[in-house]
Coordinates of C-alpha atoms (C1' of nucleotides) in Angstrom, one line a residue:
Chain S
M1 CA -9.4 67.5 55.0
A2 CA -10.0 65.7 51.2
L3 CA -13.3 67.3 51.6
G4 CA -14.8 67.0 47.6
K5 CA -14.8 62.9 49.0
D6 CA -17.3 63.9 51.9
Y7 CA -19.2 66.9 50.8
A8 CA -19.6 66.0 47.4
H9 CA -23.3 64.4 47.6
Q10 CA -24.2 67.8 49.3
Q11 CA -27.0 69.4 47.2
C12 CA -25.3 73.1 48.2
S13 CA -23.5 76.2 47.3
I14 CA -22.0 76.3 50.3
A15 CA -20.5 73.1 50.8
R16 CA -18.8 73.5 48.0
A17 CA -17.7 76.6 48.9
L18 CA -15.9 75.0 51.9
E19 CA -14.5 72.8 49.9
I20 CA -12.8 75.2 48.2
V21 CA -11.7 77.2 51.2
G22 CA -12.8 75.4 54.4
E23 CA -10.1 73.8 55.4
R24 CA -7.5 75.0 57.9
W25 CA -5.3 77.8 57.1
T26 CA -7.1 78.3 53.7
L27 CA -9.3 81.3 54.3
L28 CA -6.1 82.9 56.8
V29 CA -4.1 82.7 53.5
V30 CA -7.2 84.5 51.3
R31 CA -6.8 87.0 53.9
D32 CA -3.0 87.4 54.3
A33 CA -3.6 88.1 50.1
F34 CA -6.1 90.7 50.3
Y35 CA -3.8 92.3 52.6
G36 CA -0.5 92.3 50.2
V37 CA 1.2 89.3 51.4
R38 CA 2.7 87.3 47.8
R39 CA 5.3 85.5 49.6
Y40 CA 6.0 82.1 50.2
S41 CA 7.8 83.1 53.3
D42 CA 6.3 86.0 54.1
F43 CA 2.8 83.7 54.0
L44 CA 4.8 81.8 56.1
A45 CA 6.2 83.9 59.2
H46 CA 2.6 85.7 59.7
L47 CA 0.7 82.3 59.2
G48 CA 2.3 80.3 61.2
A49 CA 1.6 77.6 59.9
P50 CA 3.7 74.5 58.8
R51 CA 5.2 75.1 56.0
A52 CA 3.9 71.6 54.3
V53 CA 1.0 72.7 54.9
L54 CA 1.3 76.4 53.7
A55 CA 2.5 74.8 49.8
A56 CA -0.6 72.3 49.6
R57 CA -2.7 75.2 50.6
L58 CA -0.8 77.2 48.3
Q59 CA -1.1 75.3 45.6
A60 CA -5.1 74.1 46.2
L61 CA -5.9 77.9 45.8
V62 CA -4.1 78.0 42.2
D63 CA -6.0 75.2 41.4
A64 CA -9.1 76.7 42.4
G65 CA -8.5 79.6 41.1
V66 CA -8.4 81.7 43.3
L67 CA -4.2 82.4 43.4
D68 CA -2.6 82.5 40.6
R69 CA 0.8 82.2 40.8
R70 CA 3.7 84.3 38.4
R71 CA 7.3 84.9 37.8
Y72 CA 7.8 88.1 39.5
R73 CA 11.5 88.3 38.8
E74 CA 14.1 85.4 36.6
S75 CA 17.1 85.2 38.4
P76 CA 16.9 83.9 40.7
P77 CA 14.1 82.9 40.1
R78 CA 11.0 83.7 42.5
D79 CA 6.7 83.3 41.9
E80 CA 4.8 85.7 43.8
Y81 CA 0.7 84.4 44.6
V82 CA -2.1 87.2 43.7
L83 CA -5.7 87.0 43.8
T84 CA -7.6 86.3 40.7
A85 CA -10.8 88.2 40.4
R86 CA -12.4 84.4 41.9
G87 CA -9.9 85.3 44.3
L88 CA -11.3 88.8 45.0
A89 CA -14.9 87.7 44.8
L90 CA -13.7 85.3 48.7
W91 CA -13.9 89.2 49.8
P92 CA -18.0 89.6 50.8
V93 CA -17.2 86.1 52.8
L94 CA -14.3 87.3 55.0
W95 CA -15.1 90.4 55.7
A96 CA -18.6 88.7 57.1
L97 CA -16.5 86.4 59.5
G98 CA -14.4 89.6 60.9
A99 CA -17.5 91.8 61.1
W100 CA -19.1 88.5 63.1
G101 CA -15.9 88.1 65.2
R102 CA -15.7 91.5 66.2
A103 CA -19.2 92.4 66.8
E104 CA -20.4 88.9 68.9
L105 CA -16.8 87.7 70.3
P106 CA -17.0 89.4 73.5
G107 CA -13.7 90.9 75.4
T108 CA -11.4 92.0 72.9
L109 CA -10.8 95.4 71.2
P110 CA -10.7 96.1 67.7
M111 CA -7.8 94.9 66.1
R112 CA -8.0 96.9 62.5
H113 CA -10.8 99.0 60.8
F114 CA -11.1 99.0 57.2
H115 CA -12.4 102.6 55.6
H116 CA -12.9 104.1 52.4
A117 CA -10.3 105.8 51.3
D118 CA -11.8 107.4 48.3
C119 CA -13.9 109.3 51.3
G120 CA -12.4 108.5 54.7
T121 CA -15.5 106.8 56.0
E122 CA -15.5 103.7 57.8
L123 CA -17.4 100.7 56.1
G124 CA -20.5 99.5 57.4
P125 CA -21.4 96.4 58.4
L126 CA -22.6 94.6 55.9
G127 CA -18.6 96.2 54.5
E128 CA -20.5 99.4 52.7
C129 CA -19.4 103.4 53.1
P130 CA -22.4 104.7 54.7
A131 CA -20.9 107.7 53.7
C132 CA -21.7 106.5 49.8
R133 CA -24.5 104.1 50.2
A134 CA -22.0 102.0 47.5
P135 CA -21.0 98.3 48.5
V136 CA -16.4 99.1 47.7
A137 CA -14.6 97.1 45.9
P138 CA -11.3 95.7 48.4
A139 CA -8.5 97.8 46.4
D140 CA -10.7 100.3 47.4
I141 CA -10.3 100.2 51.2
E142 CA -7.7 101.2 53.0
M143 CA -7.2 99.4 56.6
R144 CA -5.7 101.3 59.9
P145 CA -4.7 99.5 62.9
G146 CA -7.0 99.6 65.9
T147 CA -6.0 99.4 70.0
G148 CA -6.3 95.3 69.8
L149 CA -3.3 94.9 67.9
D150 CA -0.1 94.2 69.0
P151 CA 2.0 96.9 68.6
D152 CA 5.4 95.5 68.1
P153 CA 4.5 91.8 66.5
A154 CA 7.0 89.1 66.4
D155 CA 7.0 88.6 62.7
P156 CA 8.0 91.7 60.1
V157 CA 5.3 91.2 58.1
G158 CA 3.3 91.7 61.1
R159 CA 5.4 94.7 61.5
A160 CA 4.8 96.3 58.2
L161 CA 1.2 95.7 58.2
L162 CA 1.2 98.0 61.2
A163 CA 0.6 100.9 59.1
P164 CA -2.5 102.5 57.5
R165 CA -2.5 100.7 54.1
R166 CA -4.7 100.0 50.8
L167 CA -5.5 96.7 50.5
L168 CA -4.1 94.7 48.0
V169 CA -0.6 96.1 47.7
P170 CA 1.8 93.8 47.6
L171 CA 3.7 93.7 51.3
D172 CA 7.7 94.6 51.3
P173 CA 8.3 93.9 54.9
T174 CA 12.0 95.3 54.3
G175 CA 10.9 98.5 53.7
A176 CA 9.0 99.3 56.8
Chain J
M15 CA -8.6 70.7 64.9
A16 CA -8.5 72.5 68.2
L17 CA -7.8 75.4 66.5
G18 CA -8.1 77.9 69.8
K19 CA -4.1 76.2 70.2
D20 CA -2.9 77.4 66.7
Y21 CA -4.9 80.5 65.5
A22 CA -4.1 82.2 69.5
H23 CA -1.7 84.0 68.0
Q24 CA -3.6 85.4 64.8
Q25 CA -4.8 89.0 65.5
C26 CA -7.3 89.3 63.9
S27 CA -11.2 89.3 64.4
I28 CA -11.6 86.6 61.0
A29 CA -8.6 83.9 63.2
R30 CA -11.1 84.1 65.3
A31 CA -14.4 84.1 64.3
L32 CA -12.4 80.7 62.3
E33 CA -11.5 79.5 65.6
I34 CA -15.5 78.3 66.3
V35 CA -17.5 77.6 62.6
G36 CA -14.1 76.4 61.3
E37 CA -13.5 73.5 61.8
R38 CA -15.6 70.2 59.4
W39 CA -19.0 70.3 59.5
T40 CA -19.6 73.2 61.6
L41 CA -20.2 75.9 59.5
L42 CA -23.2 72.7 57.4
V43 CA -24.4 72.7 60.6
V44 CA -25.1 75.8 61.3
R45 CA -26.7 75.9 57.8
D46 CA -29.0 73.1 58.1
A47 CA -30.0 74.8 61.2
F48 CA -31.0 77.8 59.3
Y49 CA -33.4 75.2 57.8
G50 CA -35.1 74.6 60.1
V51 CA -32.9 71.0 61.1
R52 CA -32.7 71.6 65.4
R53 CA -32.9 67.7 66.5
Y54 CA -29.7 65.5 66.3
S55 CA -30.5 63.0 64.1
D56 CA -32.2 65.4 62.0
F57 CA -28.9 67.0 61.8
L58 CA -27.4 64.0 61.0
A59 CA -29.5 62.2 58.3
H60 CA -28.7 64.9 56.3
L61 CA -25.2 65.7 56.6
G62 CA -23.9 63.1 56.7
A63 CA -21.1 63.1 59.4
P64 CA -20.1 59.9 62.3
R65 CA -22.3 60.7 64.3
A66 CA -19.6 61.5 67.5
V67 CA -18.0 64.8 65.1
L68 CA -21.5 65.9 64.7
A69 CA -22.4 65.3 68.5
A70 CA -19.5 66.9 69.4
R71 CA -19.8 70.0 66.8
L72 CA -23.2 70.8 68.0
Q73 CA -21.3 70.4 71.8
A74 CA -19.2 73.0 70.7
L75 CA -21.1 75.2 69.5
V76 CA -23.4 75.1 72.4
D77 CA -21.1 76.0 74.1
A78 CA -19.4 79.0 71.6
G79 CA -23.2 80.4 72.7
V80 CA -24.1 79.7 68.9
L81 CA -26.7 77.0 69.5
D82 CA -29.4 77.1 72.2
R83 CA -29.9 73.4 73.3
R84 CA -33.4 73.4 75.0
R85 CA -35.9 70.8 76.6
Y86 CA -39.1 70.2 74.0
R87 CA -40.2 67.5 75.5
E88 CA -40.1 65.2 79.7
S89 CA -41.4 61.9 78.6
P90 CA -39.0 60.6 76.9
P91 CA -36.3 63.2 77.2
R92 CA -35.5 64.9 74.2
D93 CA -33.5 68.3 73.3
E94 CA -33.8 69.9 70.5
Y95 CA -30.5 72.6 69.6
V96 CA -32.0 76.6 68.6
L97 CA -29.5 79.1 66.9
T98 CA -29.2 81.7 69.4
A99 CA -28.9 85.6 68.6
R100 CA -25.4 84.7 68.0
G101 CA -25.5 82.2 65.5
L102 CA -28.4 84.1 64.0
A103 CA -25.7 86.8 62.6
L104 CA -24.2 84.3 60.7
W105 CA -26.8 85.0 58.5
P106 CA -24.6 86.8 56.5
V107 CA -20.9 85.0 56.7
L108 CA -23.8 81.8 54.9
W109 CA -25.0 84.0 52.6
A110 CA -21.5 85.2 51.4
L111 CA -20.6 81.6 51.0
G112 CA -23.6 80.7 49.2
A113 CA -23.0 83.2 47.1
W114 CA -19.8 82.8 45.7
G115 CA -20.0 79.5 45.3
R116 CA -22.8 80.0 42.8
A117 CA -21.2 82.8 40.9
E118 CA -17.9 81.6 40.8
L119 CA -17.6 77.3 41.5
P120 CA -18.8 76.8 37.4
G121 CA -21.2 73.8 36.4
T122 CA -23.8 73.7 38.4
L123 CA -27.6 74.1 37.9
P124 CA -29.2 76.8 40.6
M125 CA -29.5 74.5 44.3
R126 CA -32.2 77.0 45.7
H127 CA -33.1 79.8 46.1
F128 CA -33.7 82.9 48.3
H129 CA -36.9 85.1 48.0
H130 CA -38.0 88.0 50.6
A131 CA -41.4 86.9 52.0
D132 CA -42.8 89.5 51.6
C133 CA -42.5 90.8 48.5
G134 CA -41.7 87.8 47.3
T135 CA -38.3 89.3 45.5
E136 CA -35.8 86.8 44.9
L137 CA -32.8 88.4 47.4
G138 CA -29.8 89.8 45.7
P139 CA -26.2 88.9 45.1
L140 CA -25.2 90.9 49.4
G141 CA -28.4 89.2 50.5
E142 CA -30.7 92.8 50.3
C143 CA -33.4 92.8 48.9
P144 CA -33.1 94.9 45.7
A145 CA -37.4 96.0 45.4
C146 CA -37.2 97.1 49.0
R147 CA -33.6 98.1 49.1
A148 CA -32.8 96.4 52.8
P149 CA -31.6 94.3 54.6
V150 CA -33.4 90.6 54.7
A151 CA -32.8 89.3 58.1
P152 CA -33.3 85.1 57.8
A153 CA -37.0 84.8 59.4
D154 CA -38.3 86.7 56.4
I155 CA -36.3 85.0 53.3
E156 CA -38.5 81.8 52.3
M157 CA -36.4 78.8 50.2
R158 CA -37.6 77.8 47.0
P159 CA -35.7 74.6 44.9
G160 CA -33.6 75.0 41.9
T161 CA -32.7 73.4 39.3
G162 CA -30.2 72.3 40.0
L163 CA -31.2 70.7 43.1
D164 CA -31.6 66.8 43.3
P165 CA -35.9 66.5 42.9
D166 CA -35.7 62.8 44.8
P167 CA -32.9 62.8 48.5
A168 CA -32.6 59.6 50.3
D169 CA -33.2 61.1 53.2
P170 CA -36.4 62.6 54.8
V171 CA -34.7 65.5 56.3
G172 CA -33.3 66.4 52.2
R173 CA -37.1 65.7 51.2
A174 CA -38.9 68.2 53.0
L175 CA -36.3 70.7 52.6
L176 CA -38.0 70.4 48.7
A177 CA -40.6 72.3 49.7
P178 CA -40.5 76.0 50.2
R179 CA -39.7 77.2 53.5
R180 CA -39.3 80.3 55.4
L181 CA -35.0 80.1 56.8
L182 CA -35.4 78.8 60.9
V183 CA -39.2 77.2 60.5
P184 CA -38.6 73.8 62.8
L185 CA -38.3 70.6 60.4
D186 CA -40.6 67.8 60.7
P187 CA -39.2 65.1 58.4
T188 CA -42.6 63.2 59.2
G189 CA -45.7 64.9 57.8
A190 CA -43.7 66.0 54.9
Chain Z
dC220 C1' -41.1 40.8 78.0
dT221 C1' -39.5 42.1 73.5
dC222 C1' -38.6 45.8 69.9
dG223 C1' -37.9 49.8 67.8
dT224 C1' -36.5 54.7 68.4
dC225 C1' -33.5 58.4 69.9
dG226 C1' -29.4 60.3 71.2
dG227 C1' -26.1 60.1 71.5
dT228 C1' -20.2 56.7 73.6
dT229 C1' -16.7 53.5 72.4
dC230 C1' -13.5 51.2 69.4
dG231 C1' -10.1 50.2 66.4
dG232 C1' -8.3 52.0 62.0
dT233 C1' -7.1 55.2 58.5
dG234 C1' -5.9 59.9 57.6
dA235 C1' -3.9 65.0 57.7
dT236 C1' -1.7 68.3 60.9
dT237 C1' 2.8 69.5 62.6
dG238 C1' 7.1 70.5 64.1
dA239 C1' 11.9 68.9 62.5
dA240 C1' 14.8 68.0 59.6
dC241 C1' 17.5 68.0 55.1
dC242 C1' 17.5 70.0 50.5
dA243 C1' 18.2 71.5 45.7
dT244 C1' 19.0 76.6 43.8
dG245 C1' 21.2 80.8 42.8
dA246 C1' 23.7 84.8 45.0
dC247 C1' 26.5 87.0 47.2
dT248 C1' 31.2 87.3 49.5
dC249 C1' 35.8 86.9 50.1
Chain U
dG248 C1' 36.1 78.1 43.9
dA249 C1' 34.9 77.7 48.2
dG250 C1' 32.3 79.3 51.7
dT251 C1' 27.5 81.1 53.6
dC252 C1' 22.9 83.2 52.9
dA253 C1' 18.3 83.3 51.4
dT254 C1' 14.5 81.4 49.6
dG255 C1' 11.1 78.4 48.2
dG256 C1' 10.3 73.8 49.2
dT257 C1' 10.1 68.5 50.6
dT258 C1' 9.9 64.8 53.2
dC259 C1' 9.8 62.3 57.8
dA260 C1' 8.0 60.2 61.8
dA261 C1' 4.6 61.6 65.8
dT262 C1' 0.5 63.2 66.8
dC263 C1' -4.0 64.2 66.2
dA264 C1' -8.3 64.0 64.2
dC265 C1' -11.6 61.9 61.7
dC266 C1' -13.9 57.9 60.1
dG267 C1' -18.1 53.3 59.9
dA268 C1' -19.4 50.5 62.5
dA269 C1' -20.9 48.7 66.8
dC270 C1' -22.0 49.0 71.1
dC271 C1' -25.2 51.6 75.2
dG272 C1' -29.0 53.3 78.0
dA273 C1' -33.3 55.0 79.0
dC274 C1' -37.8 55.2 77.3
dG275 C1' -42.6 54.0 74.6
dA276 C1' -45.2 50.1 72.0
dG277 C1' -47.1 45.8 71.5

DNA sequence: CTCGTCGGTTCGGTGATTGAACCATGACTC
DNA sequence: GAGTCATGGTTCAATCACCGAACCGACGAG
């Protein structure tokens, strides 16, 4: 989108945030990173985005300091993309979007449920734990499948994400 | 973006939300609606988006039930775009984006401050009132200019938004 | 009757996105 | 060491969205 050019004159933190995460596919890449996806091929399989776009988005997110690209194996050389602290701080944005989609867009069953891993309570509308009355960090959230989820997705990443799992735990589609 | 086509297979509330508000300019239109902007020409002056794009976004938001288009004068016929309940529910999304931009993107002064109108306390990072310890509805938020704001914007809408004002109160650029 | 405003639509040019094909590296197999 | 496969991209033509500028119709004012 080349947002930097067009939103530059906007005197607004929202516009500045959208310059970074407002492009097509970008927030879905970040969402998958929270779900534990780390590798190019897994993002590709789960998102269905064109390869060139995915490569551009990953690079832009690394440049923006949202993702960190790091070598996890030397031979053959393989890199993975991991959320930085700045990327982890995007969780409230994803939560707010998901909560709005669940509450305001009719005609669908719940896709995924999010629980406070420590106590098992399902998170409230603001992403907080109603039992502990405190905000819950992404690392302390357990994701469980809902009734609206396709029980047999075509891609291996989607299948691996059917199991209850904690956010941010690295995904291994082959092991599922 | 024609998101409906491409995100359709995504089993995710976030993706469904982005189908509606994920396009370029869309969330900035909604932001301006919270600031009190209601008329086509005011959106145009404040956003700087191309006229055709703005018309398409307004229509899409009306179709999605986020904005309501209603006649406020018969002669000459004039319509205004007002947030519906579904649109008002988007406030947490805008707040989360703005909070992330303020906290994580370095090198700028605060643009705007948001206070609980009832008690005057500045809102906390989750959009809640630290004094009252409760979430604050958009209608109860007062917006005050920050030091990072351009003190003399070119467009009349930007000038009208320099004064402290409550969210959702209709904007009248000519009266400022 | 002319001018100005408002709320758009239309238009040609430019830039981004898409799907498909291709490629480089390294491991694994025979 | 030749062939094959997996990974992680890049390249390419075609399409689509976006852009700025111009135009248009309804209406009111002078």
